[in-house]
Amino acid sequence: MLLRLLSGLLLPVMLLGAMAPAPAGRGTAEAHAGGWRLADESSPYLQLHEDNPVQWYPWGEEAFERARRENKPVFVSIGYFTCHWCHVMARESFSDPGIAALLNDKFISIKVDREQRPDIDAAYLNYVIATRGQGGWPLSVWTTPEGHPFFGGTYFPPEAGLGRVGFRDLLQRLAAVWQDDRDGVMATAERAVKLMAAESAVQGTGRLSPDIPQRARAALAVSHDDMQGGFGPAPKFPQPARLLFLLRGDDDAAAEMALFTLDEMARGGIHDQLGGGFHRYATDFDWRVPHFEKMLYDQALVGRAYLYAWQRTREARYAGVARRTLDFGLAGMRSGEGGFFSALGADSHVTHGDTGHMTEGAYYTWTLEQLTRALGDGPLRDRAMRHYGLSAQGNAIGDPLGEMAGRNVLYLAREAASADDGSDPEQDAAVITDIENRLLAARQQRPAVPVDDKIVAEWNGYMLTTLALAGRLLDEPRYIEAAKDAAGFLMQSLYDEASGTLHRDWRGGRRGVAGFSADYAAMAEGLLMLYKVTGERRWLRLSRSLVDSMLARFRDDAAGGFYLATADKQLWLREKPASDGASLAVNTVAIHVLLDLARLAGEPAYADLARQTAAWLQAQQDNNPAGMTYALIRWPELLRSASPVRQEPPG
């Protein structure tokens, strides 16, 4: 409904194709040129753009005040450090002097790190999805000087191509629309804002439906890919909340969907076959060719899914993948202080000393020449090519920019289950281990991928939960110790206990913005898991402190559930996340936290708040129960009317 309504508001923009481009004017003179204002920001993503000729502003009143003073529209560009297409658009458009001149003359331009400001990202992403039918990053939105959106999209090439309008032409046309029909554009934006605000004001239901988990399983069965695993078409994301839900309970058919998907993911190129860990998503149906960034939330949540698979089946392969994933996180993403970095980039230089632009997958992919240098041109290389599905021509197909031509992504080919050279399984396993060691040593000599070294509370909270759970399920205390070290650092560096304020991020000794409800919920869940596995009451006390702060700052007292941001964040739309995606929605995590705290602290009032949150979620997601699967793990508990009984954790 909202998409149809908002689509009707885009008439001024839909007429752009009939307009002649407006001539570019002379830019406003300033003491400095380009993106210098971003140099002192704490976000490494914003700092990447400080040398652009675009006169970038960070999000804030200064930019909007100038837009109002000069009566210009605002261009809001949202991305993140490891986003491949964000880098492409920065290279193609934001570094182009002509495009920069258009932006500087006709617009006020703002750069936003979506990982640091998820509230801004959520509001504008929902607008783009509502008006375009889909969204993604880089997210490109044009707004009024009040920040109200009137047009949006994602990646735009500098000139028309890839089935997309050219960014240069689009800027000229949007500037012309603003010049010729400013009042109409303002009115369109105002109506869009009101419609979206009305859509988000959903009241909770009074009674929880017992059939929602089964309806969610049925919906997932319809979308499940019975050939390659996963849900829906390519590109394929792990969608860990769905996997975690399907692995719980007594529905074996549902669990089989998750187990099959986990098996296919583990075989695919989305799984780093040499170094462990998972890339963000696969571009194809077979999980073979990924976008190569590695996100902390994927290591934590996908790793947790393999732990659940091990817990359910006791099959060693699931424990093995979980260990490799967590060990990668500990070795490759942990800071010296004990917390975990946000991500590793997808793009890197091909050779040391290379001064050109970085190439996606350069660190992880292999040409025939590189394989030969690492393994020789004899049977060892031939065995590796069979095992990993490699070819002389390259197997990384489907790249729209052609950067992957001639390169191979390692995945476990169907022939990898056994050797075809007559060797016994033990000998073949030794050969594969030798190949892995040689390839890993060769890969480590390449230019390293860049690291987004900001430490985000929400995603570190996910990692605390998974590490503590891994320590208990796998009987490996080292994971619990790593979780305790991280928790101690995070609470010392990000949390001000006197005021109850948790900060969103930390980098280089500097706190970032004040935290969002997702940060409080995820950290509280991690601390509660630490309490469950250690019995140390400090973790219970700190978790309860976080939850009480979350209730005071973010809860919707009228409808139930939690807003993402506090009321003073001054956005045109105050989001209440209801759908799990690559990460978890705060309202699904909050249900786990509140139920656990009710039981562990002996406070039934927390369980009542969990049920109120669930009632709001149900009203939001009744037609899409598969969107709130992390909450559905606890649905049977929510349905029980008895007051929670206190149960101490093992000590």
Short mmCIF file of N, CA and C in Angstrom, two decimals, residues 335-422:
data_model
loop_
_atom_site.label_atom_id
_atom_site.label_comp_id
_atom_site.label_asym_id
_atom_site.label_seq_id
_atom_site.Cartn_x
_atom_site.Cartn_y
_atom_site.Cartn_z
N SER A 335 40.79 -6.40 18.17
CA SER A 335 41.71 -5.30 18.46
C SER A 335 42.63 -5.68 19.61
N GLY A 336 43.69 -4.92 19.77
CA GLY A 336 44.61 -5.18 20.86
C GLY A 336 43.97 -5.02 22.22
N GLU A 337 42.91 -4.22 22.31
CA GLU A 337 42.22 -4.00 23.57
C GLU A 337 41.23 -5.11 23.91
N GLY A 338 40.88 -5.94 22.93
CA GLY A 338 39.97 -7.05 23.19
C GLY A 338 38.65 -6.99 22.47
N GLY A 339 38.27 -5.80 21.97
CA GLY A 339 37.05 -5.70 21.18
C GLY A 339 37.26 -6.17 19.76
N PHE A 340 36.21 -6.09 18.95
CA PHE A 340 36.27 -6.61 17.59
C PHE A 340 35.98 -5.51 16.58
N PHE A 341 36.81 -5.46 15.53
CA PHE A 341 36.63 -4.49 14.46
C PHE A 341 35.36 -4.79 13.66
N SER A 342 34.90 -3.78 12.94
CA SER A 342 33.64 -3.91 12.22
C SER A 342 33.72 -4.83 11.01
N ALA A 343 34.79 -4.70 10.22
CA ALA A 343 34.79 -5.40 8.94
C ALA A 343 36.17 -5.38 8.30
N LEU A 344 36.35 -6.31 7.37
CA LEU A 344 37.49 -6.29 6.44
C LEU A 344 36.95 -5.98 5.05
N GLY A 345 37.69 -5.19 4.30
CA GLY A 345 37.23 -4.74 3.00
C GLY A 345 37.24 -5.83 1.94
N ALA A 346 36.48 -5.59 0.89
CA ALA A 346 36.43 -6.51 -0.25
C ALA A 346 37.52 -6.19 -1.26
N ASP A 347 37.93 -4.93 -1.32
CA ASP A 347 38.84 -4.46 -2.36
C ASP A 347 40.24 -4.29 -1.79
N SER A 348 41.24 -4.65 -2.56
CA SER A 348 42.63 -4.44 -2.16
C SER A 348 43.47 -4.32 -3.42
N HIS A 349 44.73 -3.92 -3.24
CA HIS A 349 45.64 -3.79 -4.38
C HIS A 349 46.11 -5.17 -4.83
N VAL A 350 46.38 -5.29 -6.11
CA VAL A 350 46.82 -6.57 -6.67
C VAL A 350 48.26 -6.86 -6.29
N THR A 351 49.12 -5.84 -6.32
CA THR A 351 50.53 -6.01 -6.00
C THR A 351 50.98 -4.91 -5.04
N HIS A 352 52.03 -5.18 -4.31
CA HIS A 352 52.61 -4.17 -3.43
C HIS A 352 53.15 -3.02 -4.28
N GLY A 353 52.95 -1.81 -3.82
CA GLY A 353 53.40 -0.65 -4.56
C GLY A 353 52.43 -0.18 -5.62
N ASP A 354 51.32 -0.90 -5.78
CA ASP A 354 50.30 -0.51 -6.75
C ASP A 354 49.63 0.78 -6.28
N THR A 355 49.60 1.79 -7.14
CA THR A 355 48.98 3.08 -6.78
C THR A 355 47.64 3.28 -7.47
N GLY A 356 47.20 2.31 -8.26
CA GLY A 356 45.90 2.43 -8.92
C GLY A 356 44.78 2.09 -7.95
N HIS A 357 43.55 2.08 -8.49
CA HIS A 357 42.42 1.77 -7.62
C HIS A 357 42.46 0.30 -7.22
N MET A 358 41.89 0.01 -6.08
CA MET A 358 41.89 -1.35 -5.56
C MET A 358 40.86 -2.19 -6.31
N THR A 359 41.08 -3.49 -6.31
CA THR A 359 40.26 -4.43 -7.07
C THR A 359 39.55 -5.37 -6.12
N GLU A 360 38.27 -5.61 -6.38
CA GLU A 360 37.52 -6.50 -5.51
C GLU A 360 38.05 -7.92 -5.61
N GLY A 361 38.20 -8.55 -4.45
CA GLY A 361 38.61 -9.95 -4.40
C GLY A 361 40.06 -10.22 -4.72
N ALA A 362 40.86 -9.18 -4.88
CA ALA A 362 42.26 -9.40 -5.26
C ALA A 362 42.99 -10.25 -4.22
N TYR A 363 42.64 -10.09 -2.96
CA TYR A 363 43.33 -10.85 -1.90
C TYR A 363 42.91 -12.31 -1.90
N TYR A 364 41.71 -12.62 -2.33
CA TYR A 364 41.15 -13.96 -2.13
C TYR A 364 41.14 -14.82 -3.38
N THR A 365 41.27 -14.24 -4.56
CA THR A 365 41.10 -15.00 -5.81
C THR A 365 42.45 -15.37 -6.41
N TRP A 366 42.39 -16.29 -7.39
CA TRP A 366 43.61 -16.88 -7.93
C TRP A 366 43.55 -16.97 -9.45
N THR A 367 44.61 -16.51 -10.10
CA THR A 367 44.80 -16.81 -11.52
C THR A 367 45.58 -18.11 -11.63
N LEU A 368 45.60 -18.67 -12.81
CA LEU A 368 46.38 -19.90 -13.03
C LEU A 368 47.85 -19.66 -12.72
N GLU A 369 48.36 -18.49 -13.08
CA GLU A 369 49.76 -18.18 -12.82
C GLU A 369 50.04 -18.15 -11.31
N GLN A 370 49.14 -17.56 -10.54
CA GLN A 370 49.33 -17.51 -9.09
C GLN A 370 49.28 -18.91 -8.48
N LEU A 371 48.37 -19.73 -8.96
CA LEU A 371 48.30 -21.11 -8.47
C LEU A 371 49.59 -21.87 -8.77
N THR A 372 50.11 -21.66 -9.97
CA THR A 372 51.33 -22.36 -10.37
C THR A 372 52.52 -21.92 -9.53
N ARG A 373 52.61 -20.62 -9.23
CA ARG A 373 53.71 -20.15 -8.39
C ARG A 373 53.63 -20.75 -7.00
N ALA A 374 52.42 -20.95 -6.48
CA ALA A 374 52.25 -21.47 -5.13
C ALA A 374 52.40 -22.98 -5.05
N LEU A 375 51.99 -23.69 -6.11
CA LEU A 375 51.89 -25.15 -6.04
C LEU A 375 52.73 -25.88 -7.07
N GLY A 376 53.35 -25.14 -7.98
CA GLY A 376 54.04 -25.80 -9.09
C GLY A 376 53.06 -26.17 -10.18
N ASP A 377 53.59 -26.72 -11.29
CA ASP A 377 52.71 -27.05 -12.42
C ASP A 377 52.48 -28.54 -12.55
N GLY A 378 52.58 -29.26 -11.41
CA GLY A 378 52.42 -30.70 -11.44
C GLY A 378 51.14 -31.18 -10.77
N PRO A 379 51.19 -32.38 -10.20
CA PRO A 379 49.97 -33.00 -9.65
C PRO A 379 49.37 -32.24 -8.47
N LEU A 380 50.21 -31.52 -7.71
CA LEU A 380 49.66 -30.79 -6.58
C LEU A 380 48.69 -29.70 -7.05
N ARG A 381 49.10 -28.98 -8.09
CA ARG A 381 48.20 -27.96 -8.64
C ARG A 381 46.96 -28.59 -9.25
N ASP A 382 47.15 -29.73 -9.95
CA ASP A 382 46.00 -30.39 -10.57
C ASP A 382 45.00 -30.86 -9.51
N ARG A 383 45.53 -31.38 -8.39
CA ARG A 383 44.62 -31.83 -7.33
C ARG A 383 43.88 -30.63 -6.72
N ALA A 384 44.57 -29.52 -6.56
CA ALA A 384 43.93 -28.32 -6.02
C ALA A 384 42.83 -27.83 -6.95
N MET A 385 43.06 -27.90 -8.25
CA MET A 385 42.06 -27.41 -9.20
C MET A 385 40.82 -28.28 -9.17
N ARG A 386 40.99 -29.58 -8.99
CA ARG A 386 39.82 -30.45 -8.89
C ARG A 386 39.09 -30.22 -7.57
N HIS A 387 39.86 -30.10 -6.50
CA HIS A 387 39.28 -29.98 -5.17
C HIS A 387 38.47 -28.69 -5.02
N TYR A 388 39.02 -27.59 -5.56
CA TYR A 388 38.41 -26.28 -5.37
C TYR A 388 37.64 -25.78 -6.59
N GLY A 389 37.44 -26.62 -7.59
CA GLY A 389 36.61 -26.23 -8.72
C GLY A 389 37.23 -25.11 -9.56
N LEU A 390 38.55 -25.14 -9.76
CA LEU A 390 39.25 -24.06 -10.44
C LEU A 390 39.46 -24.40 -11.91
N SER A 391 39.69 -23.38 -12.72
CA SER A 391 39.95 -23.60 -14.13
C SER A 391 41.01 -22.63 -14.62
N ALA A 392 41.64 -22.98 -15.73
CA ALA A 392 42.67 -22.11 -16.30
C ALA A 392 42.09 -20.78 -16.73
N GLN A 393 40.82 -20.76 -17.13
CA GLN A 393 40.17 -19.54 -17.61
C GLN A 393 39.57 -18.71 -16.46
N GLY A 394 39.49 -19.29 -15.27
CA GLY A 394 38.86 -18.61 -14.15
C GLY A 394 37.42 -19.06 -13.99
N ASN A 395 36.95 -19.11 -12.75
CA ASN A 395 35.58 -19.55 -12.49
C ASN A 395 34.71 -18.44 -11.90
N ALA A 396 35.27 -17.23 -11.73
CA ALA A 396 34.52 -16.12 -11.12
C ALA A 396 33.78 -15.36 -12.20
N ILE A 397 32.62 -15.85 -12.57
CA ILE A 397 31.86 -15.27 -13.68
C ILE A 397 30.74 -14.39 -13.13
N GLY A 398 30.22 -13.54 -14.00
CA GLY A 398 29.07 -12.73 -13.64
C GLY A 398 29.41 -11.38 -13.06
N ASP A 399 30.68 -10.97 -13.10
CA ASP A 399 31.05 -9.66 -12.57
C ASP A 399 30.74 -8.59 -13.60
N PRO A 400 29.85 -7.60 -13.29
CA PRO A 400 29.43 -6.62 -14.30
C PRO A 400 30.54 -5.68 -14.75
N LEU A 401 31.57 -5.46 -13.92
CA LEU A 401 32.66 -4.58 -14.31
C LEU A 401 33.82 -5.33 -14.95
N GLY A 402 33.76 -6.64 -14.96
CA GLY A 402 34.80 -7.43 -15.60
C GLY A 402 36.08 -7.53 -14.80
N GLU A 403 36.06 -7.12 -13.53
CA GLU A 403 37.29 -7.15 -12.73
C GLU A 403 37.71 -8.57 -12.36
N MET A 404 36.78 -9.52 -12.42
CA MET A 404 37.09 -10.87 -11.98
C MET A 404 37.51 -11.79 -13.12
N ALA A 405 37.64 -11.25 -14.32
CA ALA A 405 37.98 -12.07 -15.48
C ALA A 405 39.29 -12.81 -15.25
N GLY A 406 39.29 -14.12 -15.53
CA GLY A 406 40.49 -14.92 -15.43
C GLY A 406 40.84 -15.35 -14.02
N ARG A 407 40.00 -15.03 -13.05
CA ARG A 407 40.33 -15.35 -11.66
C ARG A 407 39.41 -16.44 -11.12
N ASN A 408 39.90 -17.12 -10.10
CA ASN A 408 39.19 -18.24 -9.49
C ASN A 408 38.88 -17.96 -8.03
N VAL A 409 37.67 -18.37 -7.63
CA VAL A 409 37.26 -18.37 -6.23
C VAL A 409 37.31 -19.81 -5.74
N LEU A 410 37.92 -20.04 -4.59
CA LEU A 410 38.00 -21.39 -4.05
C LEU A 410 36.65 -21.80 -3.45
N TYR A 411 36.12 -22.93 -3.90
CA TYR A 411 34.96 -23.56 -3.28
C TYR A 411 35.16 -25.05 -3.34
N LEU A 412 34.42 -25.81 -2.55
CA LEU A 412 34.58 -27.26 -2.54
C LEU A 412 33.74 -27.86 -3.65
N ALA A 413 34.41 -28.30 -4.69
CA ALA A 413 33.71 -28.89 -5.82
C ALA A 413 33.12 -30.24 -5.42
N ARG A 414 32.17 -30.72 -6.19
CA ARG A 414 31.53 -32.01 -5.87
C ARG A 414 32.55 -33.13 -5.86
N GLU A 415 33.60 -32.99 -6.66
CA GLU A 415 34.64 -34.01 -6.71
C GLU A 415 35.53 -33.99 -5.49
N ALA A 416 35.36 -32.97 -4.63
CA ALA A 416 36.27 -32.81 -3.50
C ALA A 416 36.06 -33.85 -2.41
N ALA A 417 34.93 -34.57 -2.46
CA ALA A 417 34.64 -35.51 -1.39
C ALA A 417 35.65 -36.65 -1.35
N SER A 418 36.23 -36.98 -2.47
CA SER A 418 37.22 -38.06 -2.49
C SER A 418 38.18 -37.82 -3.64
N ALA A 419 39.36 -38.32 -3.50
CA ALA A 419 40.37 -38.16 -4.55
C ALA A 419 40.08 -39.15 -5.67
N ASP A 420 40.54 -38.82 -6.86
CA ASP A 420 40.35 -39.75 -7.98
C ASP A 420 41.71 -40.28 -8.45
N ASP A 421 42.72 -40.18 -7.58
CA ASP A 421 44.05 -40.63 -7.98
C ASP A 421 44.47 -41.93 -7.30
N GLY A 422 43.52 -42.60 -6.68
CA GLY A 422 43.81 -43.88 -6.07
C GLY A 422 44.36 -43.81 -4.66
#
